[in-house]
mmCIF file of C-alpha atoms in Angstrom:
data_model
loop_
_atom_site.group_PDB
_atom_site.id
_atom_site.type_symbol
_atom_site.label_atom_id
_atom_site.label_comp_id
_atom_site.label_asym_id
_atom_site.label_seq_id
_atom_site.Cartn_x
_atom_site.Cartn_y
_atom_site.Cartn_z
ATOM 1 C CA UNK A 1 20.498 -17.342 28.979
ATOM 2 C CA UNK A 2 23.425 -15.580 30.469
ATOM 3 C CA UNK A 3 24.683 -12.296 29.747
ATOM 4 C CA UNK A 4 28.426 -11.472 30.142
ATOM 5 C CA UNK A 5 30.289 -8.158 30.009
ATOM 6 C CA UNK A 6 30.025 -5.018 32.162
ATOM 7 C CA UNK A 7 26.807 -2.794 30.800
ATOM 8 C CA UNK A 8 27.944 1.012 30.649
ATOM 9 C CA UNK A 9 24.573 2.444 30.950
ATOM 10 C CA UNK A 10 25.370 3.817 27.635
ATOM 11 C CA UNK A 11 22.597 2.735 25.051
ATOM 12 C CA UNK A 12 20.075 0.092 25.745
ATOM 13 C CA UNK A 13 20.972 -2.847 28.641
ATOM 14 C CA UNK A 14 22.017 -6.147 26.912
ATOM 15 C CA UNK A 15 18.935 -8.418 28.082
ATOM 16 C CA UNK A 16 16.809 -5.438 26.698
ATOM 17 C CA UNK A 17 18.645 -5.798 23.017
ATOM 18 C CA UNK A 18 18.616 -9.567 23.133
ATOM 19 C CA UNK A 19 14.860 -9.386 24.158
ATOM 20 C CA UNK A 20 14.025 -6.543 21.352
ATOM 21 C CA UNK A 21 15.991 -8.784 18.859
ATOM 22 C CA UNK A 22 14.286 -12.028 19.702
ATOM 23 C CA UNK A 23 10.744 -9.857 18.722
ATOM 24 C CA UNK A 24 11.727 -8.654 15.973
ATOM 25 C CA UNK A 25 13.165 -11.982 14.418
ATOM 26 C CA UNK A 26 9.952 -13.932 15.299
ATOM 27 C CA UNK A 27 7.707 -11.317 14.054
ATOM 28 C CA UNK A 28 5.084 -11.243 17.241
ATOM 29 C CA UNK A 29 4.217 -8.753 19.271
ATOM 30 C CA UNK A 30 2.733 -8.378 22.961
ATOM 31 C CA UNK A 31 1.459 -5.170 24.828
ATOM 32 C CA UNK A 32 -0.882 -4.301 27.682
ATOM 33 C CA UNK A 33 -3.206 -2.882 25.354
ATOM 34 C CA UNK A 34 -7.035 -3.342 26.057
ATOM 35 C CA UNK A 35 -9.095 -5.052 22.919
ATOM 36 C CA UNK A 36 -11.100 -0.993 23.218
ATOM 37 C CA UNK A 37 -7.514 0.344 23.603
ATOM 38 C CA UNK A 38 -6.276 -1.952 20.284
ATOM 39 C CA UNK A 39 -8.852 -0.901 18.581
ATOM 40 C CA UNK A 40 -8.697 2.866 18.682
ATOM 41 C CA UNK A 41 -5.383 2.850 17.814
ATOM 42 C CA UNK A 42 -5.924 0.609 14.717
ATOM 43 C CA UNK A 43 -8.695 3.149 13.890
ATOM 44 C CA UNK A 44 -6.319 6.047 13.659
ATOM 45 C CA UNK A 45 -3.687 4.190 11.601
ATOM 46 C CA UNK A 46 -1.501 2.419 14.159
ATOM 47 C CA UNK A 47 -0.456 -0.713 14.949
ATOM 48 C CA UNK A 48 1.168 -2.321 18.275
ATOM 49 C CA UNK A 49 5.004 -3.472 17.602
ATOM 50 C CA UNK A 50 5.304 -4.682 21.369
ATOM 51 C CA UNK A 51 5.573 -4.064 24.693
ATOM 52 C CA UNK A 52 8.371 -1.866 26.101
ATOM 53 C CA UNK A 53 9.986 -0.423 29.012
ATOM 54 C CA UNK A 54 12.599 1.335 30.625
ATOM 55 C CA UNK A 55 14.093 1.009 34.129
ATOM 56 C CA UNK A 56 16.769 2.731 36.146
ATOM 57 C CA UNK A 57 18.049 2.279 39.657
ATOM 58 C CA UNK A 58 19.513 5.094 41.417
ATOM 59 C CA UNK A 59 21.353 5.991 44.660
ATOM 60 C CA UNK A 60 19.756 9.111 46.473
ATOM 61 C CA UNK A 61 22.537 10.389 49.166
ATOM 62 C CA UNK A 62 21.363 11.636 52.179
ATOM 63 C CA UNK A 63 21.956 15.163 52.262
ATOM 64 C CA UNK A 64 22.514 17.884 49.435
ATOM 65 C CA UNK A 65 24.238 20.426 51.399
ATOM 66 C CA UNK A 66 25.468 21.088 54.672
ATOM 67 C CA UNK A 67 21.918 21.779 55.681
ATOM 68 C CA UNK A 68 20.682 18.710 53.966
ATOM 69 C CA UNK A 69 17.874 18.405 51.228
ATOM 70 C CA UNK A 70 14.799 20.258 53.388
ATOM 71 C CA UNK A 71 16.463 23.315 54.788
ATOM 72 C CA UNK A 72 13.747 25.883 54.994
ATOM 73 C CA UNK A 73 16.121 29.522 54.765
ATOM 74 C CA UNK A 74 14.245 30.824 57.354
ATOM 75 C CA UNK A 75 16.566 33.281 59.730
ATOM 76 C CA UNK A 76 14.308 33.055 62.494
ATOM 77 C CA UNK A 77 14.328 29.165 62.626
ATOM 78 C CA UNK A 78 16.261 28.938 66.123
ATOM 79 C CA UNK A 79 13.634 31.090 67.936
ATOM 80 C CA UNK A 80 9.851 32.301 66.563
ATOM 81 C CA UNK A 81 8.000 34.161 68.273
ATOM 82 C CA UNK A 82 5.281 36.889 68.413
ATOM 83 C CA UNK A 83 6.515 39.776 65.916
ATOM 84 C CA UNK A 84 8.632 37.702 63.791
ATOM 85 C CA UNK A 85 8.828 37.643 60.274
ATOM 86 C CA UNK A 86 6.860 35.453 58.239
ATOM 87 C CA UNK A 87 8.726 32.522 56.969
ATOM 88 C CA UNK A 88 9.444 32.318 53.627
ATOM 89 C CA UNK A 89 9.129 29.397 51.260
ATOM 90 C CA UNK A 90 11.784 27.331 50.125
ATOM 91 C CA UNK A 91 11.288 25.962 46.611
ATOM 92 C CA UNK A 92 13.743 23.608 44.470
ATOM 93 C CA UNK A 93 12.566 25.883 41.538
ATOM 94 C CA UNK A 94 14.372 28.889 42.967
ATOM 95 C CA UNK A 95 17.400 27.327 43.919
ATOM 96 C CA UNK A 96 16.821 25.620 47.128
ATOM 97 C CA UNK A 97 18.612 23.162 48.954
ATOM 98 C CA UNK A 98 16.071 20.457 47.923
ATOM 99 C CA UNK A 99 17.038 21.497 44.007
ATOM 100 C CA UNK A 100 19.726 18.735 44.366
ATOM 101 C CA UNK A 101 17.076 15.940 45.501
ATOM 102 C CA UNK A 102 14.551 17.532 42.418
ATOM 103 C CA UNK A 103 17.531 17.095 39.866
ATOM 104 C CA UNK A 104 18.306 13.717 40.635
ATOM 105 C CA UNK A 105 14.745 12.300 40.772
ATOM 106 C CA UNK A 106 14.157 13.799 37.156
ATOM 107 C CA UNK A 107 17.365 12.467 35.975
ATOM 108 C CA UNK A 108 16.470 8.714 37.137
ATOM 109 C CA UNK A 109 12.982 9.443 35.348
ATOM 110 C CA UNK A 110 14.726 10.629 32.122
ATOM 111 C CA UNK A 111 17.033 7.687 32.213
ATOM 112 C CA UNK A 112 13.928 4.917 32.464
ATOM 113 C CA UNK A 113 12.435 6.973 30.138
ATOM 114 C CA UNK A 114 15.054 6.895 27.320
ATOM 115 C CA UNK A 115 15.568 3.418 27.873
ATOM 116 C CA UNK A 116 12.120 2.751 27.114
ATOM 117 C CA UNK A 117 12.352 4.765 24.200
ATOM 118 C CA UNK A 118 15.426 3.215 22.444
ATOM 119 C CA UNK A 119 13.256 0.151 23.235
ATOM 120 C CA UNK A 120 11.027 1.428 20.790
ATOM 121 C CA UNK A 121 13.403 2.178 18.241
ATOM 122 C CA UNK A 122 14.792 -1.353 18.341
ATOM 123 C CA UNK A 123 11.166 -2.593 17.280
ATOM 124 C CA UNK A 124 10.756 -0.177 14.582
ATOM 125 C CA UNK A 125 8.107 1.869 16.747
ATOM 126 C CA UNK A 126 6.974 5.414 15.444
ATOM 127 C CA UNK A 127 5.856 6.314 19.572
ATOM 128 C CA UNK A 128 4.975 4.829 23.257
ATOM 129 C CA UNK A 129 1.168 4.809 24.074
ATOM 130 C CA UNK A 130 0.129 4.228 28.106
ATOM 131 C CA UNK A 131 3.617 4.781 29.011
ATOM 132 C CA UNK A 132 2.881 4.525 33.417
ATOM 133 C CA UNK A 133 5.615 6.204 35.187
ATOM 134 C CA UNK A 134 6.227 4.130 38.926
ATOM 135 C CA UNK A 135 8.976 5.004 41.539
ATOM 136 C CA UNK A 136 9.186 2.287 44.218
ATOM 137 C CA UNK A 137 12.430 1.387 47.183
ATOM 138 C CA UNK A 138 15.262 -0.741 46.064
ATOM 139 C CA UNK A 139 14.814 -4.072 48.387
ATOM 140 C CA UNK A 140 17.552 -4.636 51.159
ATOM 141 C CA UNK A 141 19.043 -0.603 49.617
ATOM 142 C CA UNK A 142 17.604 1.871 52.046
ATOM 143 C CA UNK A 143 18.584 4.505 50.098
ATOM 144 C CA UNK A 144 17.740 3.268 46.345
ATOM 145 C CA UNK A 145 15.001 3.834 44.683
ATOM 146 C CA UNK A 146 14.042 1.673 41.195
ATOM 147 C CA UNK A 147 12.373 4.082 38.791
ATOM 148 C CA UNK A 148 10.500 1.965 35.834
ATOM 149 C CA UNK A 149 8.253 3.152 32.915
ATOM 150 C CA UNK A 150 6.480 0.804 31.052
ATOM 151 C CA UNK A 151 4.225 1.259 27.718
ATOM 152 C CA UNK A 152 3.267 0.193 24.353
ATOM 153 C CA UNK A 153 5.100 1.026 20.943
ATOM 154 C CA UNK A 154 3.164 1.704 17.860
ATOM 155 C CA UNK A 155 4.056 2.341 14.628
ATOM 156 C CA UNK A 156 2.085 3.722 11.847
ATOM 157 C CA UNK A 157 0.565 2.236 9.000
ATOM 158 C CA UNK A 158 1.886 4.878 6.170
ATOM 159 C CA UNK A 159 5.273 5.657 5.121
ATOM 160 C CA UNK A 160 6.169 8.650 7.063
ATOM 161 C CA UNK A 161 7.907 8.226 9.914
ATOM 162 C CA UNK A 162 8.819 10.817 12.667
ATOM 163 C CA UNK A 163 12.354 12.510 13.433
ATOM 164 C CA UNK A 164 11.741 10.605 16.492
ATOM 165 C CA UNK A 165 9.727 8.649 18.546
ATOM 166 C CA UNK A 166 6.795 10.028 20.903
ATOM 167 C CA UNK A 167 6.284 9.182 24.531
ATOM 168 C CA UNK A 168 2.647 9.539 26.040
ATOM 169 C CA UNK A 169 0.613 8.580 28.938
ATOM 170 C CA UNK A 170 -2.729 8.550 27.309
ATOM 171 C CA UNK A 171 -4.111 5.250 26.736
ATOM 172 C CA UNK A 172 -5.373 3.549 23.678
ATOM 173 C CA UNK A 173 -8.574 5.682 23.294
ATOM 174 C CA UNK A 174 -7.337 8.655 25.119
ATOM 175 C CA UNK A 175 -4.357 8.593 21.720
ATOM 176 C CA UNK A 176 -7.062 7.935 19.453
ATOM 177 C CA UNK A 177 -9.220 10.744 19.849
ATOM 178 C CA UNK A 178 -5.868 13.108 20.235
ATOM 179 C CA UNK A 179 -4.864 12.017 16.726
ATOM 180 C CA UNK A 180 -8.726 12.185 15.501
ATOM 181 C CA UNK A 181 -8.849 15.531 16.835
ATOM 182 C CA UNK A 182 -5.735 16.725 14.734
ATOM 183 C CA UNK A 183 -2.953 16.663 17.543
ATOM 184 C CA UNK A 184 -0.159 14.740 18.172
ATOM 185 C CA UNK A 185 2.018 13.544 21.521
ATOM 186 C CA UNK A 186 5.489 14.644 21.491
ATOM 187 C CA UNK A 187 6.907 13.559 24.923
ATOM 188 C CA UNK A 188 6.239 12.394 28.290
ATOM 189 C CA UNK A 189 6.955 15.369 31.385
ATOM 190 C CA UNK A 190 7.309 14.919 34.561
ATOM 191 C CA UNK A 191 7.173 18.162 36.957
ATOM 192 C CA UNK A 192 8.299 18.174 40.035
ATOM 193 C CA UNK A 193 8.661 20.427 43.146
ATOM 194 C CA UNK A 194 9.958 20.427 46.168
ATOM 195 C CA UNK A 195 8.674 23.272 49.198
ATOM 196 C CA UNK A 196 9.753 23.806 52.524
ATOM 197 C CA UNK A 197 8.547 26.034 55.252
ATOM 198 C CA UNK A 198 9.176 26.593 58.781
ATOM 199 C CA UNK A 199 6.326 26.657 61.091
ATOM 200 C CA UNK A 200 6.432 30.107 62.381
ATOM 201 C CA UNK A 201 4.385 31.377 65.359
ATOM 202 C CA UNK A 202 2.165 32.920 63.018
ATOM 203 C CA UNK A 203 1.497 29.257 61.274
ATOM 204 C CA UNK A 204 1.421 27.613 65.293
ATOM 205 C CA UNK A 205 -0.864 30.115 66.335
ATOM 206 C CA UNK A 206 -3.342 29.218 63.339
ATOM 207 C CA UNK A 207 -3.200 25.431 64.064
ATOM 208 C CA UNK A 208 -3.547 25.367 67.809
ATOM 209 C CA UNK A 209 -5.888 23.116 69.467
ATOM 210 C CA UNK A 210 -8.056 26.591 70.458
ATOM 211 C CA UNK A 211 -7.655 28.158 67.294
ATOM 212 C CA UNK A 212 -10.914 27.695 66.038
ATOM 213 C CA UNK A 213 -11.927 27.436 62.421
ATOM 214 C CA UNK A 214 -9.602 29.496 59.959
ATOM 215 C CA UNK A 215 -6.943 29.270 57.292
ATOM 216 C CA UNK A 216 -3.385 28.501 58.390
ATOM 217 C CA UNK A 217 -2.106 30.729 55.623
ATOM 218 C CA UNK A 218 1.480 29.500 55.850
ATOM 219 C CA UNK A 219 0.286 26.396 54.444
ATOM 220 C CA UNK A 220 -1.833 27.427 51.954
ATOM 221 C CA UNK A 221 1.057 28.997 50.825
ATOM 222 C CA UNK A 222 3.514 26.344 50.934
ATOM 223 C CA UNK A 223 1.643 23.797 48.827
ATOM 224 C CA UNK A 224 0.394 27.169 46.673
ATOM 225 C CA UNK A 225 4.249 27.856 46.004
ATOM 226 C CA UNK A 226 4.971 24.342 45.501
ATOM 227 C CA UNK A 227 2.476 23.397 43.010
ATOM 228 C CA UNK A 228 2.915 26.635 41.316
ATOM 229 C CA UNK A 229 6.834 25.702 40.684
ATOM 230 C CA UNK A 230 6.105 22.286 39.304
ATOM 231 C CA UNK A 231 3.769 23.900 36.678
ATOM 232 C CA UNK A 232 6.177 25.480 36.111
ATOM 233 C CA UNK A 233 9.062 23.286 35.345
ATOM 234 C CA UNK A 234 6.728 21.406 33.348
ATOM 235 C CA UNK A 235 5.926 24.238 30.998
ATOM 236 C CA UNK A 236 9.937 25.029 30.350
ATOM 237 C CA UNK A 237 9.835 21.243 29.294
ATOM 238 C CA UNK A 238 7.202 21.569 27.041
ATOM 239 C CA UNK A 239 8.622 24.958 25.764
ATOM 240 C CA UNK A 240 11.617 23.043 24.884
ATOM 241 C CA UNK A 241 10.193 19.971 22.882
ATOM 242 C CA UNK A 242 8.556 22.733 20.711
ATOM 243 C CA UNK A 243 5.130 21.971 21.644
ATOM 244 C CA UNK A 244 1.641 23.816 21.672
ATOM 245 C CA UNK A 245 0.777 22.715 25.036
ATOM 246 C CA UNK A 246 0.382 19.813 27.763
ATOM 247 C CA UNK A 247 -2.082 17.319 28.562
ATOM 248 C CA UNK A 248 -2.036 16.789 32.092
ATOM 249 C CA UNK A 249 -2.446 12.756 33.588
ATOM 250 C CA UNK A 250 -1.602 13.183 36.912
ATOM 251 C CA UNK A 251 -1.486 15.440 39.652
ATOM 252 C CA UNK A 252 -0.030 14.370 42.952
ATOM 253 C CA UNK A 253 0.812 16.220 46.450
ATOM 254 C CA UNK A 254 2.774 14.627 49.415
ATOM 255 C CA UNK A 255 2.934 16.457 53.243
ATOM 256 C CA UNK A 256 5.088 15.499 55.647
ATOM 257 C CA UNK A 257 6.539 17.646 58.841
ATOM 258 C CA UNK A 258 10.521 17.079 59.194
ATOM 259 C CA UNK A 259 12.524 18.317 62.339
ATOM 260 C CA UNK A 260 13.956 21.779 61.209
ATOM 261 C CA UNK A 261 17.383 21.133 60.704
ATOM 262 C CA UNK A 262 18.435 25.066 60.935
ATOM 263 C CA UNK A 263 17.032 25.123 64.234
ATOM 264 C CA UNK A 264 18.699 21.914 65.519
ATOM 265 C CA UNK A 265 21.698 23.324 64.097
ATOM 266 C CA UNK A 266 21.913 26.101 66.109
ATOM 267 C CA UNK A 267 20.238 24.637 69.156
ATOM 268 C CA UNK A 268 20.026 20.689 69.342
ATOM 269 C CA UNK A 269 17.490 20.656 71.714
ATOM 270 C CA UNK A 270 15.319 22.711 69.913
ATOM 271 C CA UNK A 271 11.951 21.415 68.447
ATOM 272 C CA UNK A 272 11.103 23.495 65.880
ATOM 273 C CA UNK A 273 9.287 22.005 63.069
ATOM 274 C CA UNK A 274 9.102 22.468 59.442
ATOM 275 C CA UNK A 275 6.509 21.348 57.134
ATOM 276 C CA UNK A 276 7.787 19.766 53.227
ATOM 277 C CA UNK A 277 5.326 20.016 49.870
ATOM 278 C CA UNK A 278 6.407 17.599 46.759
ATOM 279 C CA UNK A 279 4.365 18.134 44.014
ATOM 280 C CA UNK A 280 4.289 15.862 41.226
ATOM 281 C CA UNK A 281 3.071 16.860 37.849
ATOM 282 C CA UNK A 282 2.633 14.184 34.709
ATOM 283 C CA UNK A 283 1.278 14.956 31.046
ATOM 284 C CA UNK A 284 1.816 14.310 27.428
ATOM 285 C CA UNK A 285 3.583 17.953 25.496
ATOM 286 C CA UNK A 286 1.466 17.678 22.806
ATOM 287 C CA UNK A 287 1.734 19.932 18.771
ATOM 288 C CA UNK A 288 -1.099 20.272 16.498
ATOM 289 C CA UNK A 289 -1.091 19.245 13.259
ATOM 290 C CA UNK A 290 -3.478 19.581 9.521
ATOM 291 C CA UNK A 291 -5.132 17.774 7.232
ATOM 292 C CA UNK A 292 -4.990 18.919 3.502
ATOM 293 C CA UNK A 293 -8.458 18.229 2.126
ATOM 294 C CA UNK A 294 -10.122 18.419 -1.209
ATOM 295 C CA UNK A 295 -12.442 20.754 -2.345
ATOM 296 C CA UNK A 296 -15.891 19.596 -1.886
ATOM 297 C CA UNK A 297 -17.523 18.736 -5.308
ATOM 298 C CA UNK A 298 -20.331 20.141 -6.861
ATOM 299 C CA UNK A 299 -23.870 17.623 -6.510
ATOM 300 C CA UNK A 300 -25.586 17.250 -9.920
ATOM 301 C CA UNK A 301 -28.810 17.939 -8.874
ATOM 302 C CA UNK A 302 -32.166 16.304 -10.305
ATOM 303 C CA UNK A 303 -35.683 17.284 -10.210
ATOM 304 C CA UNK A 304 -38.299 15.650 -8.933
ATOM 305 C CA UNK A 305 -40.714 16.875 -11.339
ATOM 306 C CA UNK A 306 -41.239 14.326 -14.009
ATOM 307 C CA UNK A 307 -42.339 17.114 -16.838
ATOM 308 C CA UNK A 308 -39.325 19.161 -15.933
ATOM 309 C CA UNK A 309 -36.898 15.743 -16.536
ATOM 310 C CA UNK A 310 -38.332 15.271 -19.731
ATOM 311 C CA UNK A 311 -38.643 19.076 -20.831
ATOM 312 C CA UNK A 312 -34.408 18.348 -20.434
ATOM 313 C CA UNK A 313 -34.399 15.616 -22.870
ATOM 314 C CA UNK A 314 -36.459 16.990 -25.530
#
């Protein structure tokens, strides 16, 4: 089958439609679900509607600013020595250079995620259960990256339907026991930080071959600042679904050292060195919810005592 026609990016992609109509004519569903997984969520009212993702490739430029994507704002950067200041750290939470690089990475997310999503919505889903979030390189595109979320839309058994659909990365059980428990998933996060710092002579001093055994406190506090920020940005997104809180899935923290590009600015021979934090936060924003019950009713109670039963009839 052959599709024809420029796609807009606006709405879901044509093979995804076709693909989403095709299910819903034929009336069968697949998903990754587990039998365990299936199960649970048939215990708490749910049923699969089929298998759905999302997928978005995006071009990441080289450089955000005329100091690039890792600058570390540290003054000092050409020359550190003993007596200078400490060097600060740069976060993309507080308006770093590497707040460029941060915004686009979410925005690829966000775009495989509402993909995925309308997916749903074609299929008559209520939600997205096991939605896995993967970034991986674009093949033969050095600078591309493919960002794809995949998952499982349910749809409840009653009649009441959400205002939209939910987005989750718990699994079948993990979404059973939520809903058991009297919560619901709202939406998918992702939080993400990026930290730079410049090793100072303070921070070389620490990591020396001779140094001996001690902290290298510039480090603890870059990845300190940096995971700070992302818990951060993923607690304004949580604030702004309306939530009650976050269930966290994932928690991941890459270190790399990159030349320090304000040093070899001033001085291209220089080989100052600064060291880069991403943290990586994902977890389901998730509102609690209540039951009306009914009033327990009152046991008629009989004795044991056969005199006493038939001291009632007479």
């Amino acid at each position: 089958m052959f599709m024809s026609g420029e796609w807009t990016a606006g709405g879901l992609p044509p093979v995804a439609a076709a693909r989403t109509a095709e299910a819903r004519r034929r009336g069968t569903w697949s998903s990754a679900l587990s039998t365990g997984e299936f199960t649970a969520i048939r215990s708490v009212g749910f049923e699969p509607v089929g298998q759905v993702l999302g997928t978005a490739v995006y071009h990441v430029a080289g450089g955000g600013s005329s100091w690039r994507y890792y600058d570390c704002g540290y003054g000092n950067a050409s020359w550190s020595g003993r007596g200078s200041t400490p060097a600060p750290v740069a976060v993309s939470g507080q308006g770093a250079a590497s707040k460029s690089l941060v915004d686009v990475l979410l925005a690829a997310r966000h775009a495989a995620l509402a993909r995925m999503t309308a997916e749903c919505t074609a299929l008559g889903g209520d939600g997205v259960v096991a939605a896995d979030l993967t970034m991986a390189p674009f093949p033969s595109a050095p600078h591309c990256f493919e960002f794809q979320v995949i998952g499982t839309a349910v749809r409840a058994q009653g009649a009441v339907r959400p205002s939209r659909p939910f987005t989750t990365h718990l699994d079948g059980q993990g979404f059973a026991k939520l809903i058991a428990a009297g919560w619901v998933p709202v939406e998918l996060l992702v939080g993400l930080a990026i930290g730079t710092r410049h090793d100072d002579w303070t921070t070389r001093r620490q990591n020396w071959f001779g140094a001996g055994n001690q902290e290298v406190t510039g480090w603890s506090q870059l990845v300190s600042a940096t995971r700070h920020d992302a818990r951060a940005r993923i607690g304004e997104q949580a604030w702004h679904t309306g939530a009650d809180g976050v269930v966290l899935g994932d928690s991941r923290l890459r270190i790399w050292r990159e030349e320090c590009v304000r040093a070899r600015r001033r001085n291209s021979d220089s080989d100052q060195k600064d060291h880069v934090a991403e943290a990586t936060l994902v977890g389901t924003a998730v509102a609690g919810f209540t039951v009306r019950q009914e009033p327990p009713r009152t046991l008629t109670m009989m004795s044991l005592d056969p005199n006493r039963r038939r001291a009632r009839v007479t």
